[in-house]
JSON list of C-alpha atoms in Angstrom, two decimals:
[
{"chain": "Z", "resi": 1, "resn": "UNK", "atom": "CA", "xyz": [-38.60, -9.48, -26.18]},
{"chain": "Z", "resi": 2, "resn": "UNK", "atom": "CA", "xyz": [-38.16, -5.88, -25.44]},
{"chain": "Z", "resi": 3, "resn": "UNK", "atom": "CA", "xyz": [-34.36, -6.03, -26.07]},
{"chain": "Z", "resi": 4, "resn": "UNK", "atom": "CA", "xyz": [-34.84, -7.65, -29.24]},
{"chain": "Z", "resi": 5, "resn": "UNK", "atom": "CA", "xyz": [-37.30, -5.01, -30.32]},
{"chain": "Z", "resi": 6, "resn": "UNK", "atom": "CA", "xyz": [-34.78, -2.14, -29.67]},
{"chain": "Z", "resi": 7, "resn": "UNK", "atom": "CA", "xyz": [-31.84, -4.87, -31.67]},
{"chain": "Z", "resi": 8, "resn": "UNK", "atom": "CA", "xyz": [-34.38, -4.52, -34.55]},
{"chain": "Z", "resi": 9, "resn": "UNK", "atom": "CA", "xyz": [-34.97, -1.05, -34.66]},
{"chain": "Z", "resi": 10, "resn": "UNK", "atom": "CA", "xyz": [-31.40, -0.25, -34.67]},
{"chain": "Z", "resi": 11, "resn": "UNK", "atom": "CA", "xyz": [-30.57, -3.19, -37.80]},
{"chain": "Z", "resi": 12, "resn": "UNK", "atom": "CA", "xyz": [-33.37, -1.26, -39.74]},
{"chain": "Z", "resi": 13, "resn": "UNK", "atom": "CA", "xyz": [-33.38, 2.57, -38.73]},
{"chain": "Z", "resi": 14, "resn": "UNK", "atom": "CA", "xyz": [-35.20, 3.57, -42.41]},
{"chain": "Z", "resi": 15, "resn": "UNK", "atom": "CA", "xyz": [-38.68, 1.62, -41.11]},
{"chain": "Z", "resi": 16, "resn": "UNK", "atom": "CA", "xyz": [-41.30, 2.28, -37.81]},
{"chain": "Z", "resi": 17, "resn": "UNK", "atom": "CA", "xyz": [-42.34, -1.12, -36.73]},
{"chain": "Z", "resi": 18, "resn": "UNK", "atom": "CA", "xyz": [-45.46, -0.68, -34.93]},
{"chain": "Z", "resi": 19, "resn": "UNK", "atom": "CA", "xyz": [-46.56, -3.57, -32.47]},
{"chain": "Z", "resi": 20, "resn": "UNK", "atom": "CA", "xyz": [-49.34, -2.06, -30.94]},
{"chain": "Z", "resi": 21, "resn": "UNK", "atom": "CA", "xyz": [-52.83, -3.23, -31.28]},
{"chain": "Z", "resi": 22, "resn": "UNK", "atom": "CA", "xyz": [-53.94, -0.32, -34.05]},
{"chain": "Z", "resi": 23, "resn": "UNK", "atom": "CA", "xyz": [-52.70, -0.33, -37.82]},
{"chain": "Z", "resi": 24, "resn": "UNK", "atom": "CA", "xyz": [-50.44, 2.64, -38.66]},
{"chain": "Z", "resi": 25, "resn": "UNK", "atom": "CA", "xyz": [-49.71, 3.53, -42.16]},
{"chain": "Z", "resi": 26, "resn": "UNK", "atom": "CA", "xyz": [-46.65, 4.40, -43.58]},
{"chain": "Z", "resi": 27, "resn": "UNK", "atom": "CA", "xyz": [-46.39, 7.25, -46.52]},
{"chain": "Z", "resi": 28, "resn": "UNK", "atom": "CA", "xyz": [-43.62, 8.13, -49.27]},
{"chain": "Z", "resi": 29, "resn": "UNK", "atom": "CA", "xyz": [-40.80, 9.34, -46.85]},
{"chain": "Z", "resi": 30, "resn": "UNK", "atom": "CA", "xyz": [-42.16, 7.09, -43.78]},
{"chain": "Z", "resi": 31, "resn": "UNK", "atom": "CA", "xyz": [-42.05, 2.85, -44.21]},
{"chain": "Z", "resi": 32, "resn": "UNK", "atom": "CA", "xyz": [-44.44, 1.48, -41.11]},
{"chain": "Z", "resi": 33, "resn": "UNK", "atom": "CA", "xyz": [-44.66, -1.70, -40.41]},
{"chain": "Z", "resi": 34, "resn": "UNK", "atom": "CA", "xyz": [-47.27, -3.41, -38.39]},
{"chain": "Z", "resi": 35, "resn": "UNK", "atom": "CA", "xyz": [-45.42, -6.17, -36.87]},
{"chain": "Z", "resi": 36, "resn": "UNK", "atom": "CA", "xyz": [-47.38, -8.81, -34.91]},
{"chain": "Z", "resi": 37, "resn": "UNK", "atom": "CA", "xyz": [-46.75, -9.52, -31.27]},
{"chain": "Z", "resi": 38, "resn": "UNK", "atom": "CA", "xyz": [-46.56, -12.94, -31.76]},
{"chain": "Z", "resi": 39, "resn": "UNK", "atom": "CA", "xyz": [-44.08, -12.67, -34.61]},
{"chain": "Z", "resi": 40, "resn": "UNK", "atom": "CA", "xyz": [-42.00, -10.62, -32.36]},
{"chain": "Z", "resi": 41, "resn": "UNK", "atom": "CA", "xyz": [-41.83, -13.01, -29.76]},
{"chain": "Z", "resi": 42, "resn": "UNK", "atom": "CA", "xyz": [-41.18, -15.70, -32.37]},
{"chain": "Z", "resi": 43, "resn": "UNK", "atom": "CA", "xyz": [-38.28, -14.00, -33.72]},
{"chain": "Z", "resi": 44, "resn": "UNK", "atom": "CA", "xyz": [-36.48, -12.72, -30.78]},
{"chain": "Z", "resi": 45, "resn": "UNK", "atom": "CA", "xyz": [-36.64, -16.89, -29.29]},
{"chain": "Z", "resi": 46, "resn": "UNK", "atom": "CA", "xyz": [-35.76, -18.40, -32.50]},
{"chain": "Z", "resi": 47, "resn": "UNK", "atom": "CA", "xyz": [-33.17, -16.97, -34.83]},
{"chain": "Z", "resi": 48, "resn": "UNK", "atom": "CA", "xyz": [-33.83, -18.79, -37.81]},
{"chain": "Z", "resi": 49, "resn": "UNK", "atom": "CA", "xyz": [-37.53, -17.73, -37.86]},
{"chain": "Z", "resi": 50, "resn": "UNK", "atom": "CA", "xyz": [-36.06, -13.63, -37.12]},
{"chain": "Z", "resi": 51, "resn": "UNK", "atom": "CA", "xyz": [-33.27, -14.42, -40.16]},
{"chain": "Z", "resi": 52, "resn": "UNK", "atom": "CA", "xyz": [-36.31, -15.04, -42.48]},
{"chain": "Z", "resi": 53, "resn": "UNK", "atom": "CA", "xyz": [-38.26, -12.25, -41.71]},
{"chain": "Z", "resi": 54, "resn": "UNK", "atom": "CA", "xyz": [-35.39, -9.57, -40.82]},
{"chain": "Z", "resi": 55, "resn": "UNK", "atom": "CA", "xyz": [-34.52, -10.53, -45.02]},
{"chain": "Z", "resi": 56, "resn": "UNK", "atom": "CA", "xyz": [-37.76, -9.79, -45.83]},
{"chain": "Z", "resi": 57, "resn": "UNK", "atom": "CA", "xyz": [-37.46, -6.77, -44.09]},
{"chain": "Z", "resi": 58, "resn": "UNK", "atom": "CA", "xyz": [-34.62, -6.40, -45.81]},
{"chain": "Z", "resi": 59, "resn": "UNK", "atom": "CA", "xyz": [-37.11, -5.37, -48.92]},
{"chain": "Z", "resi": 60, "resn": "UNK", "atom": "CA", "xyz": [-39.04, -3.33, -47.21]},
{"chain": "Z", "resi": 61, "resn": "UNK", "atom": "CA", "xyz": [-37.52, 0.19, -48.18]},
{"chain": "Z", "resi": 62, "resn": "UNK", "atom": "CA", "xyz": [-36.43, -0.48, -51.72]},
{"chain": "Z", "resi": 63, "resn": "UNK", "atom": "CA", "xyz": [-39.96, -1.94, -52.45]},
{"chain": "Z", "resi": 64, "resn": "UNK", "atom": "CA", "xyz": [-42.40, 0.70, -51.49]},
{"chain": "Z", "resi": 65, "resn": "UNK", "atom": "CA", "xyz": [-39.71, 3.02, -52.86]},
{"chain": "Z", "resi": 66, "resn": "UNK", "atom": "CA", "xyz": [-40.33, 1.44, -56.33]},
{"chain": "Z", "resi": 67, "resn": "UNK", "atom": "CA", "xyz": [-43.84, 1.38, -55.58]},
{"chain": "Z", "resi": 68, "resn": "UNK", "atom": "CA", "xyz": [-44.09, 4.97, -55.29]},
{"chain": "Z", "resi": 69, "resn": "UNK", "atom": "CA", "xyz": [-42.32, 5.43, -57.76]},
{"chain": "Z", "resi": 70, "resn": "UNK", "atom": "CA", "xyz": [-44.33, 3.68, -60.51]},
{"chain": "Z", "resi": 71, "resn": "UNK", "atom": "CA", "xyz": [-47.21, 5.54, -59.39]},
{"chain": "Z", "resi": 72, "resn": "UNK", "atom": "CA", "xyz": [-45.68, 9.29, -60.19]},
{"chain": "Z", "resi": 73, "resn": "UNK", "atom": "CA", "xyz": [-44.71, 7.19, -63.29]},
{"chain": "Z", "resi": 74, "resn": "UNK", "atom": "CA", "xyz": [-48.38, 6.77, -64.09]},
{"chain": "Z", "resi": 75, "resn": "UNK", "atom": "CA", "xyz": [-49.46, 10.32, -63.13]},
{"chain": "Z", "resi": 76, "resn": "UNK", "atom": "CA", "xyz": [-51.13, 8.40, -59.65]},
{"chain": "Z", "resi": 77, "resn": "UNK", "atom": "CA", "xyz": [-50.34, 9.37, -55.68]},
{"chain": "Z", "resi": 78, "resn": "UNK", "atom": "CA", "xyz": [-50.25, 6.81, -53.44]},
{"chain": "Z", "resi": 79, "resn": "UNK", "atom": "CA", "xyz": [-52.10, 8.17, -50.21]},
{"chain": "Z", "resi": 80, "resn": "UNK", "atom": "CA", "xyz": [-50.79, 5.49, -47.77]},
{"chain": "Z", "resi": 81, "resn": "UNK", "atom": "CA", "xyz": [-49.50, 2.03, -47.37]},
{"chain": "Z", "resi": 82, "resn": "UNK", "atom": "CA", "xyz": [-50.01, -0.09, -44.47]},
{"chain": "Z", "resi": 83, "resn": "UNK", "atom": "CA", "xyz": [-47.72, -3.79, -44.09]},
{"chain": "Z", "resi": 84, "resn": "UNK", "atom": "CA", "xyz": [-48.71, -6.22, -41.80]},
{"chain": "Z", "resi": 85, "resn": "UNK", "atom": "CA", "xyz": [-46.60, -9.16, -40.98]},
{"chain": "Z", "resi": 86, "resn": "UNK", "atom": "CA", "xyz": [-48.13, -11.80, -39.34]},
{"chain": "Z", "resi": 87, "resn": "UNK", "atom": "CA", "xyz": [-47.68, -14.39, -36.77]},
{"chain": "Z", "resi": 88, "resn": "UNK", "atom": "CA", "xyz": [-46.26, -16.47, -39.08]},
{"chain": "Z", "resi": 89, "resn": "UNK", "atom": "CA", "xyz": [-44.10, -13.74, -40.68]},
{"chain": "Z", "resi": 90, "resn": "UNK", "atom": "CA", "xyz": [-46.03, -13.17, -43.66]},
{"chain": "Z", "resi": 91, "resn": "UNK", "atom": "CA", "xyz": [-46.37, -9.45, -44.76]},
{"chain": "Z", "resi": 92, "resn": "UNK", "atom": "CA", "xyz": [-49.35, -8.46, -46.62]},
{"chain": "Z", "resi": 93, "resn": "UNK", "atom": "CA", "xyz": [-49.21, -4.73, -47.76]},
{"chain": "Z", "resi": 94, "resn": "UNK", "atom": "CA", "xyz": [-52.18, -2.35, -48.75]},
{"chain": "Z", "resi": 95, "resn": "UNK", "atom": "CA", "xyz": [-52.25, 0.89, -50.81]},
{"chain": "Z", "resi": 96, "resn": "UNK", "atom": "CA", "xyz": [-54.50, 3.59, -49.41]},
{"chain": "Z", "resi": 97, "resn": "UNK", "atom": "CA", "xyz": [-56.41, 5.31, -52.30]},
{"chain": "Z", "resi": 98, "resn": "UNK", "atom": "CA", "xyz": [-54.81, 6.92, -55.36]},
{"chain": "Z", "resi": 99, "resn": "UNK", "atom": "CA", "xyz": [-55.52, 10.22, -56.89]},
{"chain": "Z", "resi": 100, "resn": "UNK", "atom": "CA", "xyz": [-54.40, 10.67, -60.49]},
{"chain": "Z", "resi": 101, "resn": "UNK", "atom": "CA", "xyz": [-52.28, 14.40, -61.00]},
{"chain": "Z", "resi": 102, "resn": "UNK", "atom": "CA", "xyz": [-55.65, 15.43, -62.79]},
{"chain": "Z", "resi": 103, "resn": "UNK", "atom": "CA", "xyz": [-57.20, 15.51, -59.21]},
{"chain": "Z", "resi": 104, "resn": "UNK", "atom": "CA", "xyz": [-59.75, 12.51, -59.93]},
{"chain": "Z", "resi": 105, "resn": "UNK", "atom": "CA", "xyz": [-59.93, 9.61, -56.97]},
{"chain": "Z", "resi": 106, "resn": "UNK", "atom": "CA", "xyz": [-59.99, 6.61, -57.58]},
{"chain": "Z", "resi": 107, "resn": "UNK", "atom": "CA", "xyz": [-59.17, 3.17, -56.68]},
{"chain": "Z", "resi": 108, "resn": "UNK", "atom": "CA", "xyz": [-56.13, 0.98, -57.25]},
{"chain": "Z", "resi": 109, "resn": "UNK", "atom": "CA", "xyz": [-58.56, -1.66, -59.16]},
{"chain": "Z", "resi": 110, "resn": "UNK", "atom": "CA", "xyz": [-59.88, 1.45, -61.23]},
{"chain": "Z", "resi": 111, "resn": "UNK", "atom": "CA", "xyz": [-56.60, 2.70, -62.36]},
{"chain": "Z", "resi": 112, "resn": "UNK", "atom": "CA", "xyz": [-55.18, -1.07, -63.27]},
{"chain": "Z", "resi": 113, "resn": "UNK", "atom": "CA", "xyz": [-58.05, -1.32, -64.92]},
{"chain": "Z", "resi": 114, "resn": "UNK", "atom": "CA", "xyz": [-57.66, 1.68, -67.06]},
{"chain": "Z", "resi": 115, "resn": "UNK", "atom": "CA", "xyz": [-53.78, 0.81, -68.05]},
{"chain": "Z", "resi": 116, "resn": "UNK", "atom": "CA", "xyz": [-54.96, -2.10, -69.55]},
{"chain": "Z", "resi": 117, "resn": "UNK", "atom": "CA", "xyz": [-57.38, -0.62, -71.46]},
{"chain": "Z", "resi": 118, "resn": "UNK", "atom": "CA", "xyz": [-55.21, 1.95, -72.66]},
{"chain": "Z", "resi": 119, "resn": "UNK", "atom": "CA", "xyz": [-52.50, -1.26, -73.37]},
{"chain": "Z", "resi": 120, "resn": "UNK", "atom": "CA", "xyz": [-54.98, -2.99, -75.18]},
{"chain": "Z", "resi": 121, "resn": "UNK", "atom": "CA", "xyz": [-55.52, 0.34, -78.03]}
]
């Protein structure tokens, strides 16, 4: 398992997979993901079940790129991001909290729900 864990590290250089027992989040210049033991053992003894989830890792970068990205659109910070992938190799990702350029905190919910007001006028 270990060797495969060093094989992925090298095919994806740009992301910090974390298999320890504690969640680590990732920030705008740092992608982290939390990648379950199981799922690691999973994919380094069958290679169709590590070609499905290396091209979701595949993703990975460009997406919470974008993300970012769309939040300096809307005058927001993302304060951290934390991806889990699963047993199963499902990955579930979670924004920290958001402050708007103003200085205000608030909550992803809040500030969705506040575009669609706006949209709405």
């Amino acid at each position: 398992m270990q060797e495969y864990y060093e094989k992925l590290c090298k095919k994806f250089p740009e992301i910090t997979f974390n298999t320890g027992s504690s969640l680590m989040s990732g920030n705008e210049n740092k992608v982290v993901i939390n990648l379950s033991s199981e799922c690691l053992k999973k994919m380094a003894n069958d290679p169709e079940f590590a070609k499905k989830v290396e091209f979701n890792l595949t993703g990975a970068v460009p997406g919470q790129n974008r993300m970012f990205a769309q939040a300096k659109a809307d005058n927001a910070v993302i304060h951290g991001v934390t991806t889990v992938i699963d047993a199963d190799g499902n990955a579930s990702v979670t924004c920290g909290g958001m402050t708007r350029t103003s200085g205000s905190k608030q909550n992803s919910t809040t500030l969705n729900a506040e575009k669609k007001q706006k949209e709405r006028l």
